[in-house]
Amino acid sequence: MWEINVADQTISFGISMLLGAILCMFYDLFRLLRLEHRFSTLAVFLQDLFFWAVCAVVTFCFLLTQSNGKIRSYILLGMVAGFALCRLTLSVLFLKMFRPVVRFIIRCRRKAFDLLHRFYAFLNDVGEKWRKAIKNSLKILEKLRKKA
């Protein structure tokens, strides 16, 4: 029969706390995006749905590896404790550290889209001029053909 000793439970508890902290940092990525960009209610709902789906799959896989798929309260408690400790300590530092990075990325993205939009408008203008030139050339050729 498969047994769990106290040392294995302690290690599983510590690893589950680490997993909870990792999931908290993953959630902080969504928080960063929401702080810097206004999303619609539907977009926030879909982000949360994605986050919880990832958490469910990761937790399920973790439970499979640590306790053969059996739900152990100390593992769930460790994940909650790791998430809470990370939220109260590392999240503040993470947000302060990476918020300028996200702002920079958003600015670069906006500038890139602006440049692409200008390039598209330029190509559209050039294409319009070429279209008019070809149309005029065809009219001239048609007149020359009729005279001949």
PDB file of C-alpha atoms in Angstrom:
ATOM      1  CA  MET A   1       0.000   0.000   0.000  1.00  0.00           C
ATOM      2  CA  TRP A   2       1.193   3.475  -0.822  1.00  0.00           C
ATOM      3  CA  GLU A   3       1.906   5.630   2.232  1.00  0.00           C
ATOM      4  CA  ILE A   4       2.869   9.255   2.698  1.00  0.00           C
ATOM      5  CA  ASN A   5       5.329  10.089   5.430  1.00  0.00           C
ATOM      6  CA  VAL A   6       5.737  13.437   7.183  1.00  0.00           C
ATOM      7  CA  ALA A   7       8.898  14.358   5.264  1.00  0.00           C
ATOM      8  CA  ASP A   8       7.126  13.844   1.918  1.00  0.00           C
ATOM      9  CA  GLN A   9       4.171  15.885   3.127  1.00  0.00           C
ATOM     10  CA  THR A  10       6.467  18.716   4.220  1.00  0.00           C
ATOM     11  CA  ILE A  11       8.237  18.726   0.865  1.00  0.00           C
ATOM     12  CA  SER A  12       4.893  18.641  -0.961  1.00  0.00           C
ATOM     13  CA  PHE A  13       3.655  21.524   1.180  1.00  0.00           C
ATOM     14  CA  GLY A  14       6.758  23.593   0.355  1.00  0.00           C
ATOM     15  CA  ILE A  15       6.492  22.851  -3.356  1.00  0.00           C
ATOM     16  CA  SER A  16       2.792  23.698  -3.294  1.00  0.00           C
ATOM     17  CA  MET A  17       3.619  27.055  -1.673  1.00  0.00           C
ATOM     18  CA  LEU A  18       6.103  27.688  -4.484  1.00  0.00           C
ATOM     19  CA  LEU A  19       3.449  26.747  -7.041  1.00  0.00           C
ATOM     20  CA  GLY A  20       0.994  29.136  -5.394  1.00  0.00           C
ATOM     21  CA  ALA A  21       3.581  31.922  -5.648  1.00  0.00           C
ATOM     22  CA  ILE A  22       4.182  31.123  -9.328  1.00  0.00           C
ATOM     23  CA  LEU A  23       0.438  31.260 -10.021  1.00  0.00           C
ATOM     24  CA  CYS A  24       0.301  34.599  -8.208  1.00  0.00           C
ATOM     25  CA  MET A  25       3.043  35.992 -10.443  1.00  0.00           C
ATOM     26  CA  PHE A  26       1.132  34.682 -13.465  1.00  0.00           C
ATOM     27  CA  TYR A  27      -1.937  36.580 -12.229  1.00  0.00           C
ATOM     28  CA  ASP A  28       0.217  39.673 -11.736  1.00  0.00           C
ATOM     29  CA  LEU A  29       0.906  39.688 -15.466  1.00  0.00           C
ATOM     30  CA  PHE A  30      -2.819  40.162 -16.039  1.00  0.00           C
ATOM     31  CA  ARG A  31      -2.911  42.824 -13.326  1.00  0.00           C
ATOM     32  CA  LEU A  32      -0.085  44.699 -15.052  1.00  0.00           C
ATOM     33  CA  LEU A  33      -1.926  44.678 -18.349  1.00  0.00           C
ATOM     34  CA  ARG A  34      -5.124  45.864 -16.679  1.00  0.00           C
ATOM     35  CA  LEU A  35      -3.309  48.697 -14.926  1.00  0.00           C
ATOM     36  CA  GLU A  36      -1.872  49.977 -18.193  1.00  0.00           C
ATOM     37  CA  HIS A  37      -4.727  49.291 -20.587  1.00  0.00           C
ATOM     38  CA  ARG A  38      -8.479  49.603 -20.204  1.00  0.00           C
ATOM     39  CA  PHE A  39     -10.145  46.339 -21.216  1.00  0.00           C
ATOM     40  CA  SER A  40     -13.810  45.701 -21.829  1.00  0.00           C
ATOM     41  CA  THR A  41     -15.770  43.607 -19.374  1.00  0.00           C
ATOM     42  CA  LEU A  42     -15.783  40.713 -21.835  1.00  0.00           C
ATOM     43  CA  ALA A  43     -11.986  40.874 -22.243  1.00  0.00           C
ATOM     44  CA  VAL A  44     -11.493  40.830 -18.460  1.00  0.00           C
ATOM     45  CA  PHE A  45     -13.893  37.891 -18.194  1.00  0.00           C
ATOM     46  CA  LEU A  46     -11.959  35.965 -20.862  1.00  0.00           C
ATOM     47  CA  GLN A  47      -8.642  36.761 -19.175  1.00  0.00           C
ATOM     48  CA  ASP A  48      -9.964  35.511 -15.842  1.00  0.00           C
ATOM     49  CA  LEU A  49     -11.403  32.416 -17.495  1.00  0.00           C
ATOM     50  CA  PHE A  50      -8.017  31.695 -19.089  1.00  0.00           C
ATOM     51  CA  PHE A  51      -6.223  32.256 -15.772  1.00  0.00           C
ATOM     52  CA  TRP A  52      -8.500  29.895 -13.866  1.00  0.00           C
ATOM     53  CA  ALA A  53      -8.333  27.254 -16.597  1.00  0.00           C
ATOM     54  CA  VAL A  54      -4.527  27.337 -16.444  1.00  0.00           C
ATOM     55  CA  CYS A  55      -4.643  27.171 -12.632  1.00  0.00           C
ATOM     56  CA  ALA A  56      -7.016  24.203 -12.751  1.00  0.00           C
ATOM     57  CA  VAL A  57      -4.827  22.266 -15.172  1.00  0.00           C
ATOM     58  CA  VAL A  58      -1.615  23.073 -13.279  1.00  0.00           C
ATOM     59  CA  THR A  59      -3.202  22.146  -9.939  1.00  0.00           C
ATOM     60  CA  PHE A  60      -4.570  18.901 -11.368  1.00  0.00           C
ATOM     61  CA  CYS A  61      -1.165  17.942 -12.788  1.00  0.00           C
ATOM     62  CA  PHE A  62       0.514  18.871  -9.522  1.00  0.00           C
ATOM     63  CA  LEU A  63      -1.918  16.732  -7.542  1.00  0.00           C
ATOM     64  CA  LEU A  64      -1.305  13.839  -9.936  1.00  0.00           C
ATOM     65  CA  THR A  65       2.438  14.015  -9.410  1.00  0.00           C
ATOM     66  CA  GLN A  66       2.442  14.685  -5.669  1.00  0.00           C
ATOM     67  CA  SER A  67      -0.423  12.573  -4.361  1.00  0.00           C
ATOM     68  CA  ASN A  68      -1.511  10.296  -7.206  1.00  0.00           C
ATOM     69  CA  GLY A  69      -4.422  12.600  -7.959  1.00  0.00           C
ATOM     70  CA  LYS A  70      -5.830  12.547  -4.447  1.00  0.00           C
ATOM     71  CA  ILE A  71      -6.867  15.918  -3.120  1.00  0.00           C
ATOM     72  CA  ARG A  72      -4.848  16.660  -0.001  1.00  0.00           C
ATOM     73  CA  SER A  73      -5.804  19.618   2.131  1.00  0.00           C
ATOM     74  CA  TYR A  74      -2.199  20.457   3.028  1.00  0.00           C
ATOM     75  CA  ILE A  75      -1.362  20.806  -0.679  1.00  0.00           C
ATOM     76  CA  LEU A  76      -4.309  23.122  -1.335  1.00  0.00           C
ATOM     77  CA  LEU A  77      -3.521  25.062   1.843  1.00  0.00           C
ATOM     78  CA  GLY A  78       0.107  25.384   0.718  1.00  0.00           C
ATOM     79  CA  MET A  79      -0.958  26.760  -2.655  1.00  0.00           C
ATOM     80  CA  VAL A  80      -3.274  29.298  -1.029  1.00  0.00           C
ATOM     81  CA  ALA A  81      -0.587  30.289   1.488  1.00  0.00           C
ATOM     82  CA  GLY A  82       2.021  30.672  -1.265  1.00  0.00           C
ATOM     83  CA  PHE A  83      -0.362  32.756  -3.359  1.00  0.00           C
ATOM     84  CA  ALA A  84      -1.260  34.977  -0.379  1.00  0.00           C
ATOM     85  CA  LEU A  85       2.348  35.455   0.752  1.00  0.00           C
ATOM     86  CA  CYS A  86       3.452  36.304  -2.756  1.00  0.00           C
ATOM     87  CA  ARG A  87       0.513  38.682  -3.184  1.00  0.00           C
ATOM     88  CA  LEU A  88       1.424  40.526   0.004  1.00  0.00           C
ATOM     89  CA  THR A  89       5.171  40.694  -0.637  1.00  0.00           C
ATOM     90  CA  LEU A  90       6.562  39.982  -4.104  1.00  0.00           C
ATOM     91  CA  SER A  91       3.583  41.277  -6.075  1.00  0.00           C
ATOM     92  CA  VAL A  92       4.233  44.835  -4.957  1.00  0.00           C
ATOM     93  CA  LEU A  93       7.856  44.622  -6.089  1.00  0.00           C
ATOM     94  CA  PHE A  94       6.893  42.844  -9.317  1.00  0.00           C
ATOM     95  CA  LEU A  95       4.374  45.520 -10.239  1.00  0.00           C
ATOM     96  CA  LYS A  96       6.776  48.363  -9.446  1.00  0.00           C
ATOM     97  CA  MET A  97       9.582  46.719 -11.379  1.00  0.00           C
ATOM     98  CA  PHE A  98       7.706  45.671 -14.506  1.00  0.00           C
ATOM     99  CA  ARG A  99       5.139  48.444 -14.863  1.00  0.00           C
ATOM    100  CA  PRO A 100       7.635  50.719 -16.680  1.00  0.00           C
ATOM    101  CA  VAL A 101       8.554  47.788 -18.934  1.00  0.00           C
ATOM    102  CA  VAL A 102       4.910  47.251 -19.864  1.00  0.00           C
ATOM    103  CA  ARG A 103       4.452  50.984 -20.490  1.00  0.00           C
ATOM    104  CA  PHE A 104       7.493  50.953 -22.777  1.00  0.00           C
ATOM    105  CA  ILE A 105       6.188  47.925 -24.679  1.00  0.00           C
ATOM    106  CA  ILE A 106       2.763  49.535 -25.091  1.00  0.00           C
ATOM    107  CA  ARG A 107       4.358  52.774 -26.361  1.00  0.00           C
ATOM    108  CA  CYS A 108       6.526  50.844 -28.809  1.00  0.00           C
ATOM    109  CA  ARG A 109       3.514  48.893 -30.008  1.00  0.00           C
ATOM    110  CA  ARG A 110       1.536  52.084 -30.545  1.00  0.00           C
ATOM    111  CA  LYS A 111       4.405  53.673 -32.465  1.00  0.00           C
ATOM    112  CA  ALA A 112       4.835  50.547 -34.576  1.00  0.00           C
ATOM    113  CA  PHE A 113       1.126  50.487 -35.428  1.00  0.00           C
ATOM    114  CA  ASP A 114       1.249  54.201 -36.206  1.00  0.00           C
ATOM    115  CA  LEU A 115       4.190  53.639 -38.549  1.00  0.00           C
ATOM    116  CA  LEU A 116       2.413  50.722 -40.205  1.00  0.00           C
ATOM    117  CA  HIS A 117      -0.705  52.833 -40.621  1.00  0.00           C
ATOM    118  CA  ARG A 118       1.307  55.661 -42.209  1.00  0.00           C
ATOM    119  CA  PHE A 119       3.100  53.204 -44.487  1.00  0.00           C
ATOM    120  CA  TYR A 120      -0.233  51.689 -45.518  1.00  0.00           C
ATOM    121  CA  ALA A 121      -1.628  55.172 -46.218  1.00  0.00           C
ATOM    122  CA  PHE A 122       1.496  55.984 -48.264  1.00  0.00           C
ATOM    123  CA  LEU A 123       1.130  52.786 -50.295  1.00  0.00           C
ATOM    124  CA  ASN A 124      -2.553  53.548 -50.773  1.00  0.00           C
ATOM    125  CA  ASP A 125      -1.726  57.051 -52.069  1.00  0.00           C
ATOM    126  CA  VAL A 126       0.978  55.719 -54.393  1.00  0.00           C
ATOM    127  CA  GLY A 127      -1.378  53.018 -55.616  1.00  0.00           C
ATOM    128  CA  GLU A 128      -4.095  55.592 -56.238  1.00  0.00           C
ATOM    129  CA  LYS A 129      -1.677  57.770 -58.253  1.00  0.00           C
ATOM    130  CA  TRP A 130      -0.544  54.759 -60.284  1.00  0.00           C
ATOM    131  CA  ARG A 131      -4.139  53.724 -60.871  1.00  0.00           C
ATOM    132  CA  LYS A 132      -4.986  57.213 -62.150  1.00  0.00           C
ATOM    133  CA  ALA A 133      -1.855  57.301 -64.337  1.00  0.00           C
ATOM    134  CA  ILE A 134      -2.672  53.917 -65.854  1.00  0.00           C
ATOM    135  CA  LYS A 135      -6.295  54.923 -66.373  1.00  0.00           C
ATOM    136  CA  ASN A 136      -5.194  58.149 -68.144  1.00  0.00           C
ATOM    137  CA  SER A 137      -2.676  56.216 -70.250  1.00  0.00           C
ATOM    138  CA  LEU A 138      -5.368  53.770 -71.296  1.00  0.00           C
ATOM    139  CA  LYS A 139      -7.652  56.665 -72.277  1.00  0.00           C
ATOM    140  CA  ILE A 140      -4.883  58.202 -74.375  1.00  0.00           C
ATOM    141  CA  LEU A 141      -4.150  54.850 -76.012  1.00  0.00           C
ATOM    142  CA  GLU A 142      -7.852  54.373 -76.712  1.00  0.00           C
ATOM    143  CA  LYS A 143      -8.038  57.813 -78.378  1.00  0.00           C
ATOM    144  CA  LEU A 144      -4.914  57.059 -80.446  1.00  0.00           C
ATOM    145  CA  ARG A 145      -6.367  53.706 -81.485  1.00  0.00           C
ATOM    146  CA  LYS A 146      -9.624  55.346 -82.589  1.00  0.00           C
ATOM    147  CA  LYS A 147      -7.736  57.962 -84.674  1.00  0.00           C
ATOM    148  CA  ALA A 148      -5.679  55.344 -86.423  1.00  0.00           C
TER     149      ALA A 148
END
